[in-house]
Amino acid sequence: MSRLSTQGANATGRTAELFAAIKSKLGKVPNAYDTIGSNSPVALEALLNFDAALANTSLSKQEIEVVKLAVSEVAGCDYCLAAHTLMGKMAGLSPEAILAARRGTATGNAKLDALSTFVRTVVGTTGTVPQPVVDAVKAAGYTDAQVVDTIYAISSITFTNLVNRINDTAVDFPKAPA
């Protein structure tokens, strides 16, 4: 049950403009975007721009989805797990690779495994990330630029995880497998 207000089809002004653009691209306004835009069109616009820029980073679509799945699993965000399970499939990840990225188990792709492990460590610990963790992701073939882009991706999904966890946003995507 949503805890924050939403406007949906009743949105006006900048929120209505953003919702129209989202609907034309996705066919609907997902509940998470409705929540964010209804309460802060500035935050929704920033998030959309943030994710558009993320698509132009050094990370592939599959890598971005591995990051978003790993972070959402650690955060326990059922909404983002559902959304990014779907997005992961659209990016070409197998159902097995999606579950492995979430759980931190082997996907069959050593580079994606290293990325998932790195992300889970970054978001699941406090303090300085241990040097061996950074060394491992770089040994798997990730560059310094990709490490920074990974942190950028973590920032994006962390925002939506937090909104959805606070709001208890109703999942409007197929539920992610447990």
PDB file of C-alpha atoms in Angstrom:
ATOM      1  CA  MET A   1       0.000   0.000   0.000  1.00  0.00           C
ATOM      2  CA  SER A   2       1.418   3.348  -1.033  1.00  0.00           C
ATOM      3  CA  ARG A   3       2.382   5.711   1.759  1.00  0.00           C
ATOM      4  CA  LEU A   4       3.103   8.748  -0.412  1.00  0.00           C
ATOM      5  CA  SER A   5       0.607  10.530  -2.630  1.00  0.00           C
ATOM      6  CA  THR A   6       0.357   9.955  -6.366  1.00  0.00           C
ATOM      7  CA  GLN A   7      -1.382  11.901  -9.104  1.00  0.00           C
ATOM      8  CA  GLY A   8      -1.403   9.492 -12.017  1.00  0.00           C
ATOM      9  CA  ALA A   9      -3.695  10.728 -14.783  1.00  0.00           C
ATOM     10  CA  ASN A  10      -4.579  13.794 -12.696  1.00  0.00           C
ATOM     11  CA  ALA A  11      -1.054  15.205 -12.878  1.00  0.00           C
ATOM     12  CA  THR A  12      -0.624  18.758 -14.117  1.00  0.00           C
ATOM     13  CA  GLY A  13       2.223  21.028 -15.160  1.00  0.00           C
ATOM     14  CA  ARG A  14       5.748  19.637 -15.366  1.00  0.00           C
ATOM     15  CA  THR A  15       4.661  16.344 -13.775  1.00  0.00           C
ATOM     16  CA  ALA A  16       2.071  15.804 -16.534  1.00  0.00           C
ATOM     17  CA  GLU A  17       4.704  16.568 -19.181  1.00  0.00           C
ATOM     18  CA  LEU A  18       7.132  14.052 -17.675  1.00  0.00           C
ATOM     19  CA  PHE A  19       4.410  11.426 -17.331  1.00  0.00           C
ATOM     20  CA  ALA A  20       3.411  11.907 -20.995  1.00  0.00           C
ATOM     21  CA  ALA A  21       7.020  11.409 -22.101  1.00  0.00           C
ATOM     22  CA  ILE A  22       7.365   8.285 -19.962  1.00  0.00           C
ATOM     23  CA  LYS A  23       4.054   6.886 -21.203  1.00  0.00           C
ATOM     24  CA  SER A  24       5.036   7.457 -24.837  1.00  0.00           C
ATOM     25  CA  LYS A  25       8.282   5.550 -24.264  1.00  0.00           C
ATOM     26  CA  LEU A  26       7.105   2.767 -21.933  1.00  0.00           C
ATOM     27  CA  GLY A  27       3.384   2.577 -22.650  1.00  0.00           C
ATOM     28  CA  LYS A  28       2.573   3.413 -19.027  1.00  0.00           C
ATOM     29  CA  VAL A  29       3.860   5.407 -16.089  1.00  0.00           C
ATOM     30  CA  PRO A  30       5.292   2.861 -13.654  1.00  0.00           C
ATOM     31  CA  ASN A  31       4.131   3.292 -10.074  1.00  0.00           C
ATOM     32  CA  ALA A  32       7.618   4.262  -8.890  1.00  0.00           C
ATOM     33  CA  TYR A  33       7.785   7.126 -11.387  1.00  0.00           C
ATOM     34  CA  ASP A  34       4.239   8.162 -10.456  1.00  0.00           C
ATOM     35  CA  THR A  35       5.267   8.365  -6.811  1.00  0.00           C
ATOM     36  CA  ILE A  36       8.451  10.296  -7.489  1.00  0.00           C
ATOM     37  CA  GLY A  37       6.956  12.694 -10.045  1.00  0.00           C
ATOM     38  CA  SER A  38       3.796  13.332  -8.075  1.00  0.00           C
ATOM     39  CA  ASN A  39       5.831  14.486  -5.129  1.00  0.00           C
ATOM     40  CA  SER A  40       8.860  16.009  -6.815  1.00  0.00           C
ATOM     41  CA  PRO A  41       8.885  16.579 -10.570  1.00  0.00           C
ATOM     42  CA  VAL A  42      12.424  17.920 -10.114  1.00  0.00           C
ATOM     43  CA  ALA A  43      13.548  14.584  -8.650  1.00  0.00           C
ATOM     44  CA  LEU A  44      11.818  12.601 -11.410  1.00  0.00           C
ATOM     45  CA  GLU A  45      13.350  14.729 -14.145  1.00  0.00           C
ATOM     46  CA  ALA A  46      16.772  14.427 -12.518  1.00  0.00           C
ATOM     47  CA  LEU A  47      16.377  10.645 -12.239  1.00  0.00           C
ATOM     48  CA  LEU A  48      15.369  10.329 -15.900  1.00  0.00           C
ATOM     49  CA  ASN A  49      18.338  12.474 -16.950  1.00  0.00           C
ATOM     50  CA  PHE A  50      20.624  10.542 -14.594  1.00  0.00           C
ATOM     51  CA  ASP A  51      19.584   7.226 -16.132  1.00  0.00           C
ATOM     52  CA  ALA A  52      19.867   8.615 -19.670  1.00  0.00           C
ATOM     53  CA  ALA A  53      23.448   9.597 -18.872  1.00  0.00           C
ATOM     54  CA  LEU A  54      24.062   6.192 -17.279  1.00  0.00           C
ATOM     55  CA  ALA A  55      23.158   4.564 -20.598  1.00  0.00           C
ATOM     56  CA  ASN A  56      26.085   6.460 -22.163  1.00  0.00           C
ATOM     57  CA  THR A  57      28.709   5.301 -19.651  1.00  0.00           C
ATOM     58  CA  SER A  58      31.353   2.635 -20.162  1.00  0.00           C
ATOM     59  CA  LEU A  59      29.051  -0.065 -18.791  1.00  0.00           C
ATOM     60  CA  SER A  60      26.983  -2.319 -21.052  1.00  0.00           C
ATOM     61  CA  LYS A  61      23.228  -2.688 -20.573  1.00  0.00           C
ATOM     62  CA  GLN A  62      23.828  -6.098 -19.014  1.00  0.00           C
ATOM     63  CA  GLU A  63      26.382  -4.679 -16.593  1.00  0.00           C
ATOM     64  CA  ILE A  64      24.044  -1.866 -15.576  1.00  0.00           C
ATOM     65  CA  GLU A  65      21.300  -4.390 -14.882  1.00  0.00           C
ATOM     66  CA  VAL A  66      23.665  -6.599 -12.863  1.00  0.00           C
ATOM     67  CA  VAL A  67      24.472  -3.548 -10.728  1.00  0.00           C
ATOM     68  CA  LYS A  68      20.806  -2.639 -10.289  1.00  0.00           C
ATOM     69  CA  LEU A  69      19.822  -6.225  -9.468  1.00  0.00           C
ATOM     70  CA  ALA A  70      22.620  -6.677  -6.926  1.00  0.00           C
ATOM     71  CA  VAL A  71      21.866  -3.375  -5.176  1.00  0.00           C
ATOM     72  CA  SER A  72      18.118  -4.040  -5.134  1.00  0.00           C
ATOM     73  CA  GLU A  73      18.651  -7.490  -3.644  1.00  0.00           C
ATOM     74  CA  VAL A  74      20.882  -6.142  -0.868  1.00  0.00           C
ATOM     75  CA  ALA A  75      18.366  -3.350  -0.211  1.00  0.00           C
ATOM     76  CA  GLY A  76      15.422  -5.745  -0.272  1.00  0.00           C
ATOM     77  CA  CYS A  77      13.455  -3.629  -2.754  1.00  0.00           C
ATOM     78  CA  ASP A  78      10.822  -5.913  -4.280  1.00  0.00           C
ATOM     79  CA  TYR A  79       9.710  -3.198  -6.711  1.00  0.00           C
ATOM     80  CA  CYS A  80      13.166  -2.671  -8.214  1.00  0.00           C
ATOM     81  CA  LEU A  81      13.857  -6.416  -8.261  1.00  0.00           C
ATOM     82  CA  ALA A  82      10.731  -6.913 -10.363  1.00  0.00           C
ATOM     83  CA  ALA A  83      11.491  -3.984 -12.671  1.00  0.00           C
ATOM     84  CA  HIS A  84      15.139  -4.903 -13.198  1.00  0.00           C
ATOM     85  CA  THR A  85      14.431  -8.598 -13.620  1.00  0.00           C
ATOM     86  CA  LEU A  86      12.363  -7.525 -16.625  1.00  0.00           C
ATOM     87  CA  MET A  87      15.011  -5.020 -17.753  1.00  0.00           C
ATOM     88  CA  GLY A  88      17.737  -7.635 -17.291  1.00  0.00           C
ATOM     89  CA  LYS A  89      15.858 -10.031 -19.571  1.00  0.00           C
ATOM     90  CA  MET A  90      15.484  -7.229 -22.132  1.00  0.00           C
ATOM     91  CA  ALA A  91      19.259  -6.623 -21.880  1.00  0.00           C
ATOM     92  CA  GLY A  92      19.916 -10.281 -22.694  1.00  0.00           C
ATOM     93  CA  LEU A  93      20.553 -11.749 -19.242  1.00  0.00           C
ATOM     94  CA  SER A  94      19.230 -15.280 -18.756  1.00  0.00           C
ATOM     95  CA  PRO A  95      16.883 -15.994 -15.839  1.00  0.00           C
ATOM     96  CA  GLU A  96      19.735 -17.932 -14.216  1.00  0.00           C
ATOM     97  CA  ALA A  97      22.159 -15.019 -14.615  1.00  0.00           C
ATOM     98  CA  ILE A  98      19.585 -12.630 -13.145  1.00  0.00           C
ATOM     99  CA  LEU A  99      19.131 -14.778 -10.043  1.00  0.00           C
ATOM    100  CA  ALA A 100      22.888 -15.278  -9.720  1.00  0.00           C
ATOM    101  CA  ALA A 101      23.548 -11.525  -9.961  1.00  0.00           C
ATOM    102  CA  ARG A 102      21.006 -10.970  -7.205  1.00  0.00           C
ATOM    103  CA  ARG A 103      22.349 -13.687  -4.955  1.00  0.00           C
ATOM    104  CA  GLY A 104      26.048 -13.227  -5.595  1.00  0.00           C
ATOM    105  CA  THR A 105      26.459 -16.700  -7.053  1.00  0.00           C
ATOM    106  CA  ALA A 106      28.117 -17.717 -10.313  1.00  0.00           C
ATOM    107  CA  THR A 107      26.402 -16.533 -13.491  1.00  0.00           C
ATOM    108  CA  GLY A 108      28.741 -18.422 -15.808  1.00  0.00           C
ATOM    109  CA  ASN A 109      30.349 -15.111 -16.774  1.00  0.00           C
ATOM    110  CA  ALA A 110      33.400 -14.388 -14.616  1.00  0.00           C
ATOM    111  CA  LYS A 111      33.377 -10.676 -15.426  1.00  0.00           C
ATOM    112  CA  LEU A 112      29.719 -10.207 -14.431  1.00  0.00           C
ATOM    113  CA  ASP A 113      30.344 -12.320 -11.326  1.00  0.00           C
ATOM    114  CA  ALA A 114      33.189 -10.025 -10.291  1.00  0.00           C
ATOM    115  CA  LEU A 115      30.976  -6.991 -10.885  1.00  0.00           C
ATOM    116  CA  SER A 116      28.147  -8.433  -8.787  1.00  0.00           C
ATOM    117  CA  THR A 117      30.550  -9.305  -5.976  1.00  0.00           C
ATOM    118  CA  PHE A 118      32.078  -5.827  -6.083  1.00  0.00           C
ATOM    119  CA  VAL A 119      28.669  -4.124  -5.986  1.00  0.00           C
ATOM    120  CA  ARG A 120      27.363  -6.323  -3.175  1.00  0.00           C
ATOM    121  CA  THR A 121      30.471  -5.502  -1.136  1.00  0.00           C
ATOM    122  CA  VAL A 122      30.257  -1.753  -1.814  1.00  0.00           C
ATOM    123  CA  VAL A 123      26.605  -1.505  -0.777  1.00  0.00           C
ATOM    124  CA  GLY A 124      26.646  -4.163   1.923  1.00  0.00           C
ATOM    125  CA  THR A 125      29.560  -2.869   3.991  1.00  0.00           C
ATOM    126  CA  THR A 126      30.667   0.339   5.639  1.00  0.00           C
ATOM    127  CA  GLY A 127      33.987   2.125   5.675  1.00  0.00           C
ATOM    128  CA  THR A 128      36.699   1.907   3.052  1.00  0.00           C
ATOM    129  CA  VAL A 129      36.188  -0.873   0.530  1.00  0.00           C
ATOM    130  CA  PRO A 130      39.050  -3.334   1.025  1.00  0.00           C
ATOM    131  CA  GLN A 131      41.833  -3.180  -1.563  1.00  0.00           C
ATOM    132  CA  PRO A 132      41.433  -6.879  -2.526  1.00  0.00           C
ATOM    133  CA  VAL A 133      37.815  -6.182  -3.519  1.00  0.00           C
ATOM    134  CA  VAL A 134      38.883  -3.336  -5.813  1.00  0.00           C
ATOM    135  CA  ASP A 135      41.769  -5.430  -7.137  1.00  0.00           C
ATOM    136  CA  ALA A 136      39.409  -8.332  -7.926  1.00  0.00           C
ATOM    137  CA  VAL A 137      36.993  -6.259 -10.008  1.00  0.00           C
ATOM    138  CA  LYS A 138      39.910  -4.694 -11.884  1.00  0.00           C
ATOM    139  CA  ALA A 139      41.525  -8.136 -12.401  1.00  0.00           C
ATOM    140  CA  ALA A 140      38.238  -9.248 -13.993  1.00  0.00           C
ATOM    141  CA  GLY A 141      38.781  -6.590 -16.662  1.00  0.00           C
ATOM    142  CA  TYR A 142      37.036  -3.518 -15.299  1.00  0.00           C
ATOM    143  CA  THR A 143      38.805  -0.205 -15.786  1.00  0.00           C
ATOM    144  CA  ASP A 144      38.964   2.657 -13.325  1.00  0.00           C
ATOM    145  CA  ALA A 145      36.355   4.440 -15.458  1.00  0.00           C
ATOM    146  CA  GLN A 146      34.053   1.438 -15.205  1.00  0.00           C
ATOM    147  CA  VAL A 147      34.509   1.329 -11.440  1.00  0.00           C
ATOM    148  CA  VAL A 148      33.382   4.970 -11.260  1.00  0.00           C
ATOM    149  CA  ASP A 149      30.497   4.265 -13.665  1.00  0.00           C
ATOM    150  CA  THR A 150      29.492   1.342 -11.442  1.00  0.00           C
ATOM    151  CA  ILE A 151      29.308   3.703  -8.472  1.00  0.00           C
ATOM    152  CA  TYR A 152      27.187   6.019 -10.639  1.00  0.00           C
ATOM    153  CA  ALA A 153      24.802   3.122 -11.377  1.00  0.00           C
ATOM    154  CA  ILE A 154      24.679   2.269  -7.670  1.00  0.00           C
ATOM    155  CA  SER A 155      23.657   5.865  -6.949  1.00  0.00           C
ATOM    156  CA  SER A 156      20.784   5.731  -9.426  1.00  0.00           C
ATOM    157  CA  ILE A 157      19.234   2.524  -8.166  1.00  0.00           C
ATOM    158  CA  THR A 158      19.791   3.452  -4.522  1.00  0.00           C
ATOM    159  CA  PHE A 159      17.490   6.451  -4.950  1.00  0.00           C
ATOM    160  CA  THR A 160      14.638   4.391  -6.393  1.00  0.00           C
ATOM    161  CA  ASN A 161      15.210   1.590  -3.855  1.00  0.00           C
ATOM    162  CA  LEU A 162      14.831   4.100  -1.035  1.00  0.00           C
ATOM    163  CA  VAL A 163      11.712   5.727  -2.483  1.00  0.00           C
ATOM    164  CA  ASN A 164      10.059   2.351  -3.020  1.00  0.00           C
ATOM    165  CA  ARG A 165      11.029   1.012   0.395  1.00  0.00           C
ATOM    166  CA  ILE A 166       9.629   4.117   2.104  1.00  0.00           C
ATOM    167  CA  ASN A 167       6.517   4.191  -0.062  1.00  0.00           C
ATOM    168  CA  ASP A 168       5.928   0.423  -0.178  1.00  0.00           C
ATOM    169  CA  THR A 169       5.210   0.995  -3.870  1.00  0.00           C
ATOM    170  CA  ALA A 170       2.793  -1.488  -5.425  1.00  0.00           C
ATOM    171  CA  VAL A 171       4.701  -3.645  -7.904  1.00  0.00           C
ATOM    172  CA  ASP A 172       3.314  -3.182 -11.407  1.00  0.00           C
ATOM    173  CA  PHE A 173       5.781  -5.510 -13.154  1.00  0.00           C
ATOM    174  CA  PRO A 174       5.849  -9.297 -13.084  1.00  0.00           C
ATOM    175  CA  LYS A 175       7.050 -10.303  -9.632  1.00  0.00           C
ATOM    176  CA  ALA A 176      10.716 -11.281  -9.448  1.00  0.00           C
ATOM    177  CA  PRO A 177      11.295 -14.940  -8.625  1.00  0.00           C
ATOM    178  CA  ALA A 178      12.373 -15.595  -5.067  1.00  0.00           C
TER     179      ALA A 178
END
